């Protein structure tokens, strides 16, 4: 990947938010899905999305600090509680990566993203990318509605 993962993430967020890629210009945003090293590139983009989402989620927290721990209340479409252990392994790893970032555990973020990107024919890594993009876009929209800052590189 010649473009920095943040640049690719920014372009993917723009597309997710309703923007369009100019098919006559090579933007690099979708290059993350192609090539022999696509899992490494995808992992780097996912890392940027997880960091950005966690940063924006921290804006929602009333307080933070070393004596605080963050947890996620996972719900399905009907509002029912979802046990993280019932999620597909790549999604579970992505959730745990986000929690690790929220709780200031960069080594755990790296480990969980490696797990999310494991080569397993049962799971498509694009699904993990889509989920991360949806979380990031949802966080951006919340920040915009509440006049909270978003990471500068996302705009």
Short mmCIF file of C-alpha atoms in Angstrom, two decimals:
data_model
loop_
_atom_site.label_atom_id
_atom_site.label_comp_id
_atom_site.label_asym_id
_atom_site.label_seq_id
_atom_site.Cartn_x
_atom_site.Cartn_y
_atom_site.Cartn_z
CA UNK A 1 0.00 0.00 0.00
CA UNK A 2 1.58 3.24 -1.04
CA UNK A 3 -0.98 5.40 0.71
CA UNK A 4 -0.91 5.65 4.50
CA UNK A 5 -3.61 3.50 6.16
CA UNK A 6 -5.26 6.66 7.51
CA UNK A 7 -5.69 7.99 3.99
CA UNK A 8 -7.30 4.74 2.89
CA UNK A 9 -9.50 4.72 6.00
CA UNK A 10 -10.54 8.33 5.37
CA UNK A 11 -11.54 7.49 1.79
CA UNK A 12 -13.47 4.39 2.88
CA UNK A 13 -15.30 6.43 5.52
CA UNK A 14 -16.23 9.00 2.87
CA UNK A 15 -17.60 6.27 0.60
CA UNK A 16 -19.49 4.71 3.52
CA UNK A 17 -21.04 8.07 4.34
CA UNK A 18 -22.46 8.31 0.83
CA UNK A 19 -19.60 9.66 -1.21
CA UNK A 20 -18.63 8.20 -4.52
CA UNK A 21 -15.33 7.04 -5.84
CA UNK A 22 -14.40 8.50 -9.19
CA UNK A 23 -13.93 5.40 -11.34
CA UNK A 24 -11.69 7.33 -13.75
CA UNK A 25 -9.18 8.14 -11.00
CA UNK A 26 -7.21 5.66 -8.96
CA UNK A 27 -8.06 6.65 -5.39
CA UNK A 28 -6.44 3.76 -3.55
CA UNK A 29 -9.36 3.38 -1.16
CA UNK A 30 -10.40 -0.03 -2.39
CA UNK A 31 -6.84 -1.26 -3.00
CA UNK A 32 -6.92 -2.50 0.58
CA UNK A 33 -9.07 -5.40 -0.65
CA UNK A 34 -6.75 -6.59 -3.44
CA UNK A 35 -3.28 -7.98 -3.81
CA UNK A 36 -1.15 -10.59 -2.14
CA UNK A 37 -0.64 -8.49 1.00
CA UNK A 38 -4.27 -7.39 1.31
CA UNK A 39 -4.64 -8.82 4.83
CA UNK A 40 -1.70 -6.73 6.09
CA UNK A 41 -3.08 -3.60 4.45
CA UNK A 42 -6.58 -4.35 5.68
CA UNK A 43 -5.23 -4.89 9.20
CA UNK A 44 -3.46 -1.51 9.11
CA UNK A 45 -6.66 0.24 7.99
CA UNK A 46 -8.69 -1.59 10.65
CA UNK A 47 -6.24 -0.43 13.29
CA UNK A 48 -6.76 3.19 12.26
CA UNK A 49 -10.54 2.76 12.31
CA UNK A 50 -10.46 1.14 15.77
CA UNK A 51 -8.29 3.94 17.14
CA UNK A 52 -10.52 6.63 15.64
CA UNK A 53 -13.72 4.97 16.88
CA UNK A 54 -12.30 4.56 20.39
CA UNK A 55 -11.18 8.19 20.45
CA UNK A 56 -14.67 9.33 19.52
CA UNK A 57 -16.30 6.95 22.00
CA UNK A 58 -14.15 8.42 24.75
CA UNK A 59 -15.84 11.76 24.03
CA UNK A 60 -19.08 10.15 25.22
CA UNK A 61 -17.56 9.05 28.51
CA UNK A 62 -18.17 11.33 31.43
CA UNK A 63 -14.78 10.53 32.89
CA UNK A 64 -11.79 8.47 31.98
CA UNK A 65 -8.49 7.59 33.54
CA UNK A 66 -6.35 4.75 34.80
CA UNK A 67 -8.90 3.82 37.46
CA UNK A 68 -11.70 3.41 34.89
CA UNK A 69 -12.47 0.38 32.74
CA UNK A 70 -14.66 0.45 29.67
CA UNK A 71 -17.08 -2.29 28.69
CA UNK A 72 -19.40 -2.59 25.72
CA UNK A 73 -23.09 -3.41 25.99
CA UNK A 74 -23.66 -5.42 22.81
CA UNK A 75 -27.23 -5.60 21.50
CA UNK A 76 -28.84 -7.24 18.50
CA UNK A 77 -31.38 -5.63 16.16
CA UNK A 78 -34.22 -6.32 18.61
CA UNK A 79 -32.38 -4.90 21.61
CA UNK A 80 -31.47 -8.27 23.08
CA UNK A 81 -28.15 -8.70 24.84
CA UNK A 82 -25.43 -10.37 22.76
CA UNK A 83 -22.71 -12.41 24.47
CA UNK A 84 -19.38 -11.57 22.84
CA UNK A 85 -18.41 -15.25 22.92
CA UNK A 86 -21.26 -16.08 20.52
CA UNK A 87 -19.90 -13.77 17.80
CA UNK A 88 -17.93 -15.11 14.85
CA UNK A 89 -14.22 -15.13 15.77
CA UNK A 90 -13.20 -12.18 13.55
CA UNK A 91 -16.05 -10.01 14.86
CA UNK A 92 -15.31 -11.05 18.44
CA UNK A 93 -11.66 -10.08 17.89
CA UNK A 94 -12.68 -6.70 16.47
CA UNK A 95 -14.91 -6.01 19.49
CA UNK A 96 -12.07 -6.98 21.80
CA UNK A 97 -9.65 -4.77 19.84
CA UNK A 98 -11.97 -1.81 20.36
CA UNK A 99 -12.21 -2.58 24.08
CA UNK A 100 -8.43 -2.89 24.30
CA UNK A 101 -8.03 0.52 22.65
CA UNK A 102 -10.61 2.08 24.97
CA UNK A 103 -8.74 0.65 27.93
CA UNK A 104 -5.27 1.73 26.78
CA UNK A 105 -3.94 -1.74 25.90
CA UNK A 106 -2.09 -1.30 22.56
CA UNK A 107 -0.48 -4.76 22.65
CA UNK A 108 -3.91 -6.33 23.05
CA UNK A 109 -5.22 -4.21 20.15
CA UNK A 110 -2.49 -5.61 17.93
CA UNK A 111 -3.14 -9.20 19.06
CA UNK A 112 -6.90 -8.94 18.54
CA UNK A 113 -6.54 -7.39 15.08
CA UNK A 114 -4.17 -10.20 14.11
CA UNK A 115 -6.87 -12.65 15.22
CA UNK A 116 -9.50 -10.73 13.23
CA UNK A 117 -7.35 -11.07 10.10
CA UNK A 118 -6.52 -14.77 10.41
CA UNK A 119 -6.84 -16.61 7.14
CA UNK A 120 -10.01 -18.68 7.55
CA UNK A 121 -12.14 -19.61 4.54
CA UNK A 122 -15.28 -19.51 6.69
CA UNK A 123 -14.98 -15.76 7.27
CA UNK A 124 -14.56 -12.85 4.89
CA UNK A 125 -12.29 -10.11 6.25
CA UNK A 126 -14.34 -7.58 4.31
CA UNK A 127 -17.17 -8.19 6.80
CA UNK A 128 -14.87 -7.01 9.60
CA UNK A 129 -13.92 -3.93 7.56
CA UNK A 130 -17.59 -3.10 6.96
CA UNK A 131 -18.38 -3.42 10.66
CA UNK A 132 -15.44 -1.20 11.62
CA UNK A 133 -16.53 1.37 9.04
CA UNK A 134 -20.08 1.36 10.40
CA UNK A 135 -18.79 1.90 13.93
CA UNK A 136 -16.57 4.74 12.77
CA UNK A 137 -19.32 6.43 10.77
CA UNK A 138 -21.78 6.03 13.66
CA UNK A 139 -19.25 7.64 15.99
CA UNK A 140 -18.63 10.50 13.55
CA UNK A 141 -22.37 11.14 13.30
CA UNK A 142 -22.73 11.13 17.09
CA UNK A 143 -19.86 13.60 17.39
CA UNK A 144 -21.39 15.86 14.77
CA UNK A 145 -24.78 15.80 16.50
CA UNK A 146 -23.20 16.62 19.88
CA UNK A 147 -20.60 19.12 18.70
CA UNK A 148 -17.81 16.80 19.84
CA UNK A 149 -14.45 16.59 18.08
CA UNK A 150 -13.57 13.92 15.56
CA UNK A 151 -10.02 12.88 14.71
CA UNK A 152 -8.64 15.59 12.42
CA UNK A 153 -7.36 13.10 9.85
CA UNK A 154 -10.91 11.84 9.20
CA UNK A 155 -12.13 15.12 7.74
#
